[in-house]
Amino acid sequence: MLLRKGLLDAGQLVQARAAQSEGVRVDQAAVHLGFLSEDTALRALAKEVGLEFVDLVDAEVDLSLLKDFPSRFVHRESLFPIRRSNGSLVVATSDPFNLYPLDELSVATGLNVVPVLASREEIAKRIKNHLGVGSETIDGLMAQTDDRIELDHPIDDDAELSEMAQEPSVVRLVNEILLEAIELRASDVHIESQQSGLRVRYRIDGVLQAQPMPPEIHRFQAAIISRLKIMSRLNIAERRLPQDGRIQLRTGGREVDIRVSVIPMIHGEGMVMRLLDKGAMEFKLDKLGMEPDLHARFRELIQLPHGIILVTGPTGSGKSTTLYSALLEIKSDETKIITTEDPVEYQLEGINQIQVHPKIGLTFGTSLRSILRHDPDIILVGEIRDLETAENAIQASLTGHLVFSTLHTNDAAGAYTRLVDMGLEPFLVSSTVEAVMAQRLVRTLCKHCKQAYRPAADELPPDFPHAALAGRELYRPVGCRECRQVGYRGRLGLYELLVTTEEIRQLSHERVSSWAIQQAAVRGGMQTLRDDGWKKVISGRTTVDEVMRVTKGNAKI
């Protein structure tokens, strides 16, 4: 049939048959080999056998049917109820030849079952969205009649809790939660103990999104937390003090490093996991979203022979990514680069990295003093947190080194006053800091579904550059299959680069406010974070709402 319809040629058919394993149809093997899409194969199959093909992304589904629908047919046979029609139950399946489950379902429900074809991937997404991640495993756990596990009461016995945490079903449930997070490109997984039970949220593109979970999952709260503690090599018996650990796993040929933090809360322990997907990261300056003129200026700055270059912004604003990209841009066989970080997020080839350990006295300040005895050319200090680190960074720059570091300030101008507030002499700050880059991350619009519109004047904030818009259209999010109905996919940076000119040096030396420094920088041509954001809105890469979410308005100068 595939050959007749021109969907496969003879050579591809031979390859698909050779790749078939037990229980796999030839069209499924062809899809796996990339010869055609599953949708194309199923549409052709539906026409051949006289069934309807349904796109579950847009289909209206009667979710009330799930309440009485036997869960074993959902999980074991991947059947999903769509609607009731004239006394019949319309059910989505990806396999029209597997008739026994349809007959069984008809007997179990007492209804005539009408199958329609739908993508296996879309059926799986519907099951996760409406029954929750790991619902199949939960269903199996609930069916267990193992008297050793008392689910309705907290388990205080550590040996029993450890045994339960290593039950195959609990292991599988935790794996499903982690794999779903990796598949969704989540940067963090939040597992929160609430009075009503366990809540799981993923941070995707900087925004927390609650994940549907089976309501029964709260019964396994202690087992889930304990399993993750075992994976992180933490003490499962300690439930009163915070703990930090690490999980390293491989999935689909990719290495994922997971930093784990556990904190005791009033309804049980809360856990946050930071996912560092090494295979998905690309440290290239030209891929970060900098405007061409700013990118060119920043490249000049990072090749200076000495001085301090700071990157500022809140946690999760991409500072480490910018600094790693800068280091890889200037890395060569002629330069020695040493970093001191807390923690070392990504291991970079050709760069010497130090993990600080404050508990044993290896802080940023102390490690920086030792680094200077290793004859470096370029130094990266993870963060300037205190006066000792700041003084050592200044000393390193004065002795002919180029120093990169980060500060937690809201804008670029605030970096100068923050260093002075730490206790540094203003003349040292003004003479060593060469530039400060402030940054934020905004979500980028999905290329497949973004929608053009012409905004009314009152829909835009007062500082929006209406003149630059000049009758052009802006874009807004819609939501489609590619972006999982969010309307956004991926992120890019907003940047504010403040170069230390003679005027800025003088103002910094005079201990003026950060507001006065910013005013002078803007007069000198600096684009603020907000200005950079509006450029990206006008170019159709992000939205007005996203820029307003991460930046504050520019006051009139």
Coordinates of C-alpha atoms in Angstrom, one line a residue:
M1 CA 0.0 0.0 0.0
L2 CA 2.8 2.4 0.9
L3 CA 4.6 1.5 -2.3
R4 CA 1.4 1.9 -4.4
K5 CA 0.8 5.4 -2.9
G6 CA 4.3 6.5 -3.6
L7 CA 5.1 7.0 0.1
L8 CA 8.0 4.5 -0.1
D9 CA 10.2 3.4 -3.0
A10 CA 11.3 -0.3 -3.5
G11 CA 14.7 0.3 -1.8
Q12 CA 13.1 1.9 1.3
L13 CA 10.6 -0.9 1.5
V14 CA 13.4 -3.5 1.6
Q15 CA 15.2 -1.5 4.3
A16 CA 12.0 -1.1 6.4
R17 CA 11.4 -4.8 6.2
A18 CA 14.9 -5.6 7.2
A19 CA 14.6 -3.2 10.2
Q20 CA 11.3 -4.8 11.4
S21 CA 11.4 -6.4 14.8
E22 CA 8.8 -8.6 16.4
G23 CA 5.4 -6.9 16.7
V24 CA 6.4 -3.8 14.6
R25 CA 4.6 -3.1 11.4
V26 CA 6.5 -2.2 8.2
D27 CA 5.1 1.3 8.2
Q28 CA 6.3 1.8 11.8
A29 CA 9.7 0.6 10.8
A30 CA 9.7 3.0 7.9
V31 CA 8.7 5.9 10.2
H32 CA 11.5 5.0 12.6
L33 CA 14.0 5.0 9.7
G34 CA 12.8 8.5 8.8
F35 CA 11.4 7.6 5.4
L36 CA 8.0 9.2 6.2
S37 CA 6.2 10.8 9.1
E38 CA 3.8 8.8 11.3
D39 CA 1.0 11.2 10.4
T40 CA 1.5 10.5 6.7
A41 CA 1.6 6.8 7.2
L42 CA -1.5 6.7 9.4
R43 CA -3.5 9.0 7.0
A44 CA -2.8 6.6 4.2
L45 CA -3.6 3.6 6.4
A46 CA -6.9 5.2 7.5
K47 CA -7.9 5.7 3.9
E48 CA -7.0 2.2 3.0
V49 CA -8.9 0.5 5.8
G50 CA -11.8 2.9 5.8
L51 CA -11.2 4.6 9.2
E52 CA -11.2 8.3 10.2
F53 CA -7.9 9.9 11.0
V54 CA -8.0 12.4 13.9
D55 CA -5.4 15.0 14.7
L56 CA -5.6 15.0 18.5
V57 CA -3.9 18.5 18.7
D58 CA -7.1 20.1 17.4
A59 CA -9.7 17.5 18.2
E60 CA -12.4 18.2 20.8
V61 CA -12.2 15.5 23.4
D62 CA -14.9 14.7 26.0
L63 CA -12.6 14.4 29.1
S64 CA -15.6 13.2 31.3
L65 CA -15.3 9.9 29.5
L66 CA -11.9 9.3 31.2
K67 CA -13.6 9.0 34.6
D68 CA -15.2 5.6 33.8
F69 CA -12.8 4.5 31.2
P70 CA -10.8 1.4 32.3
S71 CA -7.3 2.6 32.9
R72 CA -5.7 -0.7 31.7
F73 CA -6.8 0.1 28.1
V74 CA -5.2 3.5 28.3
H75 CA -1.9 2.4 29.6
R76 CA -1.4 -1.0 28.2
E77 CA -3.1 -0.6 24.8
S78 CA -2.7 3.2 24.3
L79 CA -6.4 3.6 23.6
F80 CA -7.9 7.1 24.4
P81 CA -11.6 7.9 24.5
I82 CA -12.6 10.8 22.2
R83 CA -16.4 11.1 22.4
R84 CA -19.7 9.3 22.6
S85 CA -21.8 9.3 19.4
N86 CA -25.2 7.6 18.9
G87 CA -24.6 5.1 21.6
S88 CA -21.1 4.3 20.4
L89 CA -17.8 5.1 22.0
V90 CA -15.2 6.7 19.7
V91 CA -11.7 5.7 20.7
A92 CA -8.3 6.8 19.3
T93 CA -5.7 4.1 18.5
S94 CA -2.5 4.1 16.5
D95 CA -2.9 0.4 15.5
P96 CA -6.1 -0.5 13.6
F97 CA -5.0 -4.2 13.3
N98 CA -4.9 -4.8 17.1
L99 CA -8.6 -5.8 17.4
Y100 CA -8.6 -7.8 20.6
P101 CA -8.4 -4.8 23.0
L102 CA -11.2 -3.1 21.1
D103 CA -13.4 -6.1 21.5
E104 CA -12.5 -6.3 25.2
L105 CA -13.3 -2.7 25.7
S106 CA -16.7 -3.2 24.1
V107 CA -17.4 -5.9 26.5
A108 CA -16.1 -3.9 29.5
T109 CA -18.1 -0.8 28.7
G110 CA -21.2 -2.4 27.1
L111 CA -20.9 0.1 24.2
N112 CA -20.1 -0.3 20.5
V113 CA -16.5 0.8 20.1
V114 CA -15.6 2.8 17.0
P115 CA -11.9 3.1 16.4
V116 CA -10.3 6.2 14.8
L117 CA -6.6 6.5 13.9
A118 CA -4.3 9.0 15.7
S119 CA -0.6 9.5 16.1
R120 CA 1.0 7.3 18.8
E121 CA 3.0 10.4 20.0
E122 CA -0.2 12.5 20.3
I123 CA -2.1 9.8 22.2
A124 CA 0.9 9.5 24.6
K125 CA 0.8 13.4 25.1
R126 CA -2.9 13.3 25.8
I127 CA -2.4 10.5 28.4
K128 CA 0.3 12.6 30.1
N129 CA -1.7 15.8 30.0
H130 CA -4.9 14.4 31.4
L131 CA -3.8 11.5 33.6
G132 CA -0.4 12.8 34.5
V133 CA 3.3 11.9 34.1
G134 CA 3.9 8.4 35.4
S135 CA 0.2 7.6 35.6
E136 CA 0.7 4.1 34.2
T137 CA 3.3 3.4 36.9
I138 CA 1.0 4.8 39.6
D139 CA -1.8 2.6 38.3
G140 CA 0.5 -0.4 38.8
L141 CA 1.6 0.7 42.2
M142 CA -2.0 1.2 43.4
A143 CA -2.8 -2.3 42.2
Q144 CA 0.0 -3.8 44.3
T145 CA -1.2 -5.8 47.4
D146 CA 2.2 -5.9 49.1
D147 CA 1.4 -5.8 52.8
R148 CA 4.9 -4.4 53.5
I149 CA 4.0 -1.1 52.0
E150 CA 1.5 1.0 54.0
L151 CA 0.6 3.9 51.7
D152 CA -1.9 5.8 53.7
H153 CA 0.5 6.7 56.6
P154 CA 4.0 8.3 56.6
I155 CA 6.8 5.7 56.9
D156 CA 9.2 6.5 59.7
D157 CA 11.3 3.3 59.5
D158 CA 14.3 4.2 57.4
A159 CA 15.0 0.6 56.3
E160 CA 11.4 0.2 55.2
L161 CA 11.5 3.5 53.4
S162 CA 14.8 2.6 51.7
E163 CA 13.3 -0.7 50.6
M164 CA 10.2 1.0 49.2
A165 CA 12.3 3.6 47.4
Q166 CA 14.0 0.9 45.5
E167 CA 10.9 -0.9 44.4
P168 CA 11.0 -1.2 40.6
S169 CA 7.7 0.7 40.2
V170 CA 9.0 3.7 42.3
V171 CA 12.3 3.7 40.4
R172 CA 10.4 3.7 37.1
L173 CA 8.1 6.5 38.3
V174 CA 11.1 8.8 39.3
N175 CA 12.8 8.0 35.9
E176 CA 9.6 9.0 34.1
I177 CA 9.5 12.4 35.9
L178 CA 13.1 13.1 35.1
L179 CA 12.9 11.9 31.4
E180 CA 9.8 14.0 30.9
A181 CA 11.6 17.1 32.2
I182 CA 14.6 16.4 29.9
E183 CA 12.3 15.9 26.9
L184 CA 10.5 19.2 27.7
R185 CA 13.8 21.1 27.9
A186 CA 13.2 22.0 31.6
S187 CA 16.0 23.7 33.4
D188 CA 14.6 22.9 36.9
V189 CA 12.3 20.4 38.4
H190 CA 10.4 21.5 41.6
I191 CA 9.0 18.7 43.8
E192 CA 6.9 20.4 46.5
S193 CA 5.2 18.9 49.5
Q194 CA 1.9 20.6 50.0
Q195 CA -0.9 20.0 52.5
S196 CA -3.0 18.6 49.6
G197 CA -0.2 16.3 48.4
L198 CA 2.8 16.4 46.1
R199 CA 3.1 19.0 43.4
V200 CA 5.6 18.8 40.5
R201 CA 6.5 21.8 38.4
Y202 CA 9.0 22.2 35.6
R203 CA 10.8 25.5 34.7
I204 CA 10.7 25.7 30.9
D205 CA 12.2 28.7 29.2
G206 CA 12.4 30.5 32.5
V207 CA 8.7 30.1 33.5
L208 CA 7.4 27.5 36.0
Q209 CA 4.7 25.2 34.5
A210 CA 2.7 22.8 36.7
Q211 CA 2.8 19.3 35.4
P212 CA -0.4 17.2 35.5
M213 CA 0.2 14.3 37.9
P214 CA -2.1 11.4 39.0
P215 CA -3.9 12.4 42.2
E216 CA -2.7 9.2 43.9
I217 CA 0.9 10.3 43.6
H218 CA 0.9 12.0 47.0
R219 CA 0.7 8.6 48.6
F220 CA 4.2 7.9 47.3
Q221 CA 5.7 11.2 48.3
A222 CA 8.1 9.7 50.8
A223 CA 9.2 7.0 48.4
I224 CA 9.8 9.5 45.5
I225 CA 11.9 11.8 47.7
S226 CA 13.8 8.9 49.1
R227 CA 14.5 7.5 45.7
L228 CA 15.9 10.8 44.5
K229 CA 18.0 11.1 47.7
I230 CA 19.5 7.6 47.0
M231 CA 20.3 8.7 43.4
S232 CA 21.9 11.8 44.8
R233 CA 23.9 9.9 47.4
L234 CA 22.2 11.8 50.3
N235 CA 21.2 10.6 53.7
I236 CA 17.6 9.4 53.5
A237 CA 17.4 9.2 57.3
E238 CA 18.1 13.0 57.6
R239 CA 14.8 14.8 57.2
R240 CA 15.4 17.9 59.4
L241 CA 18.3 19.6 57.7
P242 CA 18.9 20.8 54.1
Q243 CA 21.1 18.6 51.9
D244 CA 22.7 19.1 48.5
G245 CA 23.7 16.3 46.1
R246 CA 24.2 15.5 42.5
I247 CA 22.9 13.0 40.0
Q248 CA 24.6 12.1 36.7
L249 CA 22.7 10.2 34.1
R250 CA 22.8 9.4 30.4
T251 CA 19.7 9.3 28.2
G252 CA 19.6 8.9 24.4
G253 CA 23.4 9.3 24.2
R254 CA 23.3 12.6 26.1
E255 CA 24.9 13.4 29.5
V256 CA 22.7 15.2 31.9
D257 CA 24.1 16.6 35.2
I258 CA 21.5 17.2 37.9
R259 CA 22.2 19.3 41.0
V260 CA 19.8 18.4 43.8
S261 CA 18.8 20.5 46.8
V262 CA 16.5 19.2 49.6
I263 CA 15.0 21.5 52.2
P264 CA 12.6 20.4 55.1
M265 CA 9.3 22.2 55.0
I266 CA 6.2 22.0 57.2
H267 CA 4.4 19.4 55.0
G268 CA 7.5 17.3 54.2
E269 CA 10.7 17.8 52.2
G270 CA 10.8 20.0 49.2
M271 CA 13.3 19.2 46.4
V272 CA 14.6 21.3 43.5
M273 CA 16.7 19.8 40.8
R274 CA 18.7 21.9 38.3
L275 CA 19.2 20.0 35.0
L276 CA 22.3 20.7 33.1
D277 CA 22.0 19.1 29.7
K278 CA 25.6 19.1 28.4
G279 CA 24.6 17.9 24.9
A280 CA 22.0 20.6 24.4
M281 CA 24.3 23.5 25.3
E282 CA 26.1 25.5 22.7
F283 CA 28.5 28.2 23.9
K284 CA 28.8 30.6 21.0
L285 CA 28.6 34.4 21.4
D286 CA 26.9 34.9 18.0
K287 CA 24.1 32.5 19.1
L288 CA 23.1 34.4 22.3
G289 CA 20.9 37.1 20.6
M290 CA 23.3 40.1 20.8
E291 CA 22.6 42.9 18.3
P292 CA 25.5 43.1 15.7
D293 CA 27.0 46.4 17.0
L294 CA 26.9 45.2 20.6
H295 CA 28.4 41.8 19.7
A296 CA 31.3 43.5 17.8
R297 CA 32.0 45.8 20.8
F298 CA 31.9 43.0 23.3
R299 CA 34.3 40.9 21.2
E300 CA 36.8 43.8 21.3
L301 CA 36.5 44.1 25.0
I302 CA 37.1 40.4 25.8
Q303 CA 40.4 40.6 23.9
L304 CA 41.8 43.4 26.2
P305 CA 45.1 42.5 27.8
H306 CA 44.0 43.4 31.3
G307 CA 41.2 44.8 33.4
I308 CA 37.8 43.6 34.8
I309 CA 34.7 42.7 32.7
L310 CA 31.6 42.1 34.7
V311 CA 28.3 40.5 33.7
T312 CA 25.3 41.3 36.0
G313 CA 21.8 40.1 36.3
P314 CA 19.6 38.0 38.6
T315 CA 19.9 34.2 39.0
G316 CA 19.0 32.3 35.8
S317 CA 19.6 35.3 33.5
G318 CA 22.3 33.5 31.4
K319 CA 25.4 35.1 32.9
S320 CA 27.4 31.8 33.0
T321 CA 26.5 31.1 29.4
T322 CA 27.7 34.5 28.3
L323 CA 31.0 34.1 30.2
Y324 CA 31.6 30.6 29.0
S325 CA 30.9 31.7 25.4
A326 CA 33.4 34.6 25.8
L327 CA 36.1 32.3 27.2
L328 CA 35.7 29.8 24.4
E329 CA 35.8 32.7 21.9
I330 CA 39.3 33.9 23.1
K331 CA 40.7 30.5 24.1
S332 CA 43.9 29.6 22.3
D333 CA 47.1 27.6 22.8
E334 CA 48.9 30.8 23.7
T335 CA 46.7 31.8 26.7
K336 CA 46.1 30.1 30.0
I337 CA 42.6 30.4 31.4
I338 CA 41.7 29.4 34.9
T339 CA 38.2 29.7 36.5
T340 CA 37.0 29.4 40.0
E341 CA 33.3 28.5 40.2
D342 CA 30.6 27.5 42.6
P343 CA 29.5 25.1 41.2
V344 CA 31.3 24.2 38.0
E345 CA 28.2 23.9 35.7
Y346 CA 29.8 22.8 32.5
Q347 CA 33.3 21.3 31.9
L348 CA 35.1 23.2 29.1
E349 CA 37.9 21.6 27.1
G350 CA 41.2 23.5 27.3
I351 CA 40.1 25.6 30.3
N352 CA 41.3 24.9 33.9
Q353 CA 38.4 25.0 36.3
I354 CA 38.3 25.0 40.1
Q355 CA 35.3 24.0 42.2
V356 CA 35.2 26.1 45.4
H357 CA 34.5 24.4 48.7
P358 CA 33.7 27.1 51.4
K359 CA 33.3 24.4 54.1
I360 CA 37.0 23.6 53.9
G361 CA 38.1 27.2 53.4
L362 CA 38.4 27.1 49.6
T363 CA 36.4 30.3 48.8
F364 CA 36.5 32.5 45.7
G365 CA 39.0 34.8 47.5
T366 CA 41.4 32.2 48.7
S367 CA 41.3 30.3 45.3
L368 CA 42.0 33.5 43.5
R369 CA 45.1 34.2 45.5
S370 CA 46.4 30.7 44.5
I371 CA 45.4 31.1 40.9
L372 CA 47.8 34.1 40.5
R373 CA 50.7 31.7 41.3
H374 CA 49.8 29.6 38.3
D375 CA 50.7 32.2 35.7
P376 CA 47.3 32.7 34.1
D377 CA 46.5 35.1 31.3
I378 CA 42.7 35.2 31.9
I379 CA 40.8 34.5 35.1
L380 CA 37.1 33.8 35.6
V381 CA 35.7 34.3 39.1
G382 CA 32.2 32.8 39.4
E383 CA 30.9 35.7 41.5
I384 CA 32.2 38.7 43.5
R385 CA 30.4 38.2 46.7
D386 CA 32.5 39.9 49.3
L387 CA 35.3 42.4 49.9
E388 CA 38.1 39.7 49.9
T389 CA 37.1 38.4 46.5
A390 CA 36.7 41.9 45.1
E391 CA 40.1 43.0 46.3
N392 CA 41.8 39.9 44.9
A393 CA 40.0 40.5 41.5
I394 CA 41.3 44.1 41.5
Q395 CA 44.8 43.0 42.4
A396 CA 44.7 40.4 39.6
S397 CA 43.7 43.0 37.0
L398 CA 46.3 45.5 38.2
T399 CA 49.0 42.9 37.8
G400 CA 48.2 42.4 34.1
H401 CA 45.4 39.9 34.0
L402 CA 42.0 40.0 32.3
V403 CA 39.4 39.1 34.9
F404 CA 35.8 38.1 34.2
S405 CA 33.2 37.9 36.9
T406 CA 29.5 38.3 37.8
L407 CA 27.6 40.5 40.2
H408 CA 24.0 40.5 41.3
T409 CA 22.8 44.0 40.3
N410 CA 19.7 45.0 38.4
D411 CA 21.5 47.0 35.7
A412 CA 25.0 47.7 34.4
A413 CA 25.5 51.1 36.2
G414 CA 24.7 49.5 39.6
A415 CA 28.0 47.4 39.4
Y416 CA 30.2 50.4 40.1
T417 CA 28.3 51.5 43.3
R418 CA 28.0 47.9 44.5
L419 CA 31.8 47.4 44.4
V420 CA 32.3 50.7 46.3
D421 CA 29.6 49.6 48.9
M422 CA 31.6 46.4 49.4
G423 CA 34.5 48.6 50.7
L424 CA 36.7 49.0 47.6
E425 CA 38.3 52.4 47.0
P426 CA 36.4 54.3 44.2
F427 CA 39.7 55.0 42.3
L428 CA 40.5 51.3 42.1
V429 CA 37.0 50.5 40.8
S430 CA 37.1 53.3 38.2
S431 CA 40.6 52.4 37.0
T432 CA 40.1 48.6 36.6
V433 CA 36.5 47.9 35.5
E434 CA 36.6 48.1 31.7
A435 CA 32.9 47.3 31.0
V436 CA 29.8 46.0 32.6
M437 CA 27.2 43.9 30.7
A438 CA 23.7 43.6 32.2
Q439 CA 21.4 40.9 30.8
R440 CA 18.1 39.2 31.0
L441 CA 16.5 36.3 29.1
V442 CA 13.2 36.5 27.2
R443 CA 11.3 33.7 25.6
T444 CA 11.4 33.6 21.8
L445 CA 8.2 33.3 19.7
C446 CA 7.5 29.9 18.1
K447 CA 8.3 30.2 14.4
H448 CA 5.5 27.9 13.4
C449 CA 2.5 29.6 15.0
K450 CA 3.4 33.3 15.8
Q451 CA 0.7 35.6 14.6
A452 CA 1.1 39.1 13.1
Y453 CA -1.0 41.9 14.4
R454 CA -1.1 45.7 14.4
P455 CA -1.2 47.0 17.9
A456 CA -3.3 50.1 19.0
A457 CA -1.3 52.9 20.5
D458 CA -2.8 52.3 24.0
E459 CA -1.6 48.6 23.9
L460 CA 2.0 49.6 24.0
P461 CA 3.9 51.0 27.0
P462 CA 4.8 54.7 27.1
D463 CA 8.5 54.1 26.4
F464 CA 7.9 51.9 23.3
P465 CA 9.6 53.5 20.2
H466 CA 6.5 54.1 18.1
A467 CA 8.6 55.8 15.4
A468 CA 10.7 52.7 14.9
L469 CA 7.5 50.7 14.4
A470 CA 6.5 52.8 11.4
G471 CA 3.4 50.8 10.5
R472 CA 5.2 47.4 10.8
E473 CA 3.4 44.5 12.4
L474 CA 4.3 42.9 15.7
Y475 CA 3.8 39.3 16.6
R476 CA 2.0 37.5 19.5
P477 CA 2.0 33.9 20.7
V478 CA -0.7 31.4 19.6
G479 CA 0.4 27.9 20.4
C480 CA 0.8 24.8 18.2
R481 CA 2.1 21.2 18.3
E482 CA 5.7 22.3 17.9
C483 CA 5.7 24.5 21.0
R484 CA 3.3 22.3 23.0
Q485 CA 0.6 25.0 22.8
V486 CA 2.7 27.6 24.7
G487 CA 3.4 29.9 21.8
Y488 CA 7.1 30.3 22.8
R489 CA 10.1 28.0 22.2
G490 CA 13.6 28.8 23.4
R491 CA 15.1 32.0 24.8
L492 CA 17.4 34.8 23.8
G493 CA 19.2 37.5 25.7
L494 CA 18.6 41.2 26.2
Y495 CA 21.8 43.1 26.7
E496 CA 23.0 46.4 28.1
L497 CA 26.7 47.1 27.6
L498 CA 28.2 49.9 29.6
V499 CA 31.8 50.7 28.6
T500 CA 33.9 52.6 31.1
T501 CA 34.6 55.9 29.3
E502 CA 36.6 58.7 30.8
E503 CA 33.3 60.4 31.9
I504 CA 32.2 57.1 33.6
R505 CA 35.5 56.7 35.3
Q506 CA 35.3 60.3 36.7
L507 CA 31.7 59.7 38.0
S508 CA 32.6 56.4 39.6
H509 CA 35.6 58.0 41.3
E510 CA 33.3 60.7 42.7
R511 CA 31.0 58.1 44.3
V512 CA 27.9 59.4 42.4
S513 CA 24.7 57.3 42.3
S514 CA 24.2 54.5 39.8
W515 CA 21.3 56.6 38.3
A516 CA 23.8 59.4 37.4
I517 CA 26.2 56.8 35.9
Q518 CA 23.3 55.4 33.8
Q519 CA 22.2 58.8 32.6
A520 CA 25.8 59.5 31.5
A521 CA 26.0 56.2 29.7
V522 CA 22.7 56.7 27.9
R523 CA 23.8 60.1 26.8
G524 CA 27.0 58.4 25.4
G525 CA 24.9 56.1 23.3
M526 CA 24.3 53.1 25.6
Q527 CA 21.2 51.0 24.8
T528 CA 19.4 49.9 27.9
L529 CA 17.9 46.4 28.5
R530 CA 14.5 47.8 27.6
D531 CA 15.8 49.4 24.4
D532 CA 17.3 46.1 23.3
G533 CA 14.1 44.4 24.1
W534 CA 12.0 46.7 21.9
K535 CA 14.4 46.0 19.0
K536 CA 13.7 42.3 19.4
V537 CA 10.0 42.9 19.6
I538 CA 10.0 44.9 16.4
S539 CA 12.1 42.3 14.6
G540 CA 9.5 39.7 15.5
R541 CA 11.6 37.5 17.8
T542 CA 9.7 38.1 21.1
T543 CA 6.7 40.0 22.5
V544 CA 5.9 43.2 24.3
D545 CA 4.7 41.1 27.3
E546 CA 8.0 39.2 27.6
V547 CA 10.1 42.4 27.6
M548 CA 7.8 44.0 30.2
R549 CA 8.1 40.8 32.3
V550 CA 11.9 41.0 32.7
T551 CA 12.7 44.7 32.5
K552 CA 11.5 47.9 34.1
G553 CA 10.6 51.0 32.1
N554 CA 13.1 53.7 31.2
A555 CA 12.6 56.9 33.0
K556 CA 12.9 60.1 31.1
I557 CA 16.4 61.7 31.3

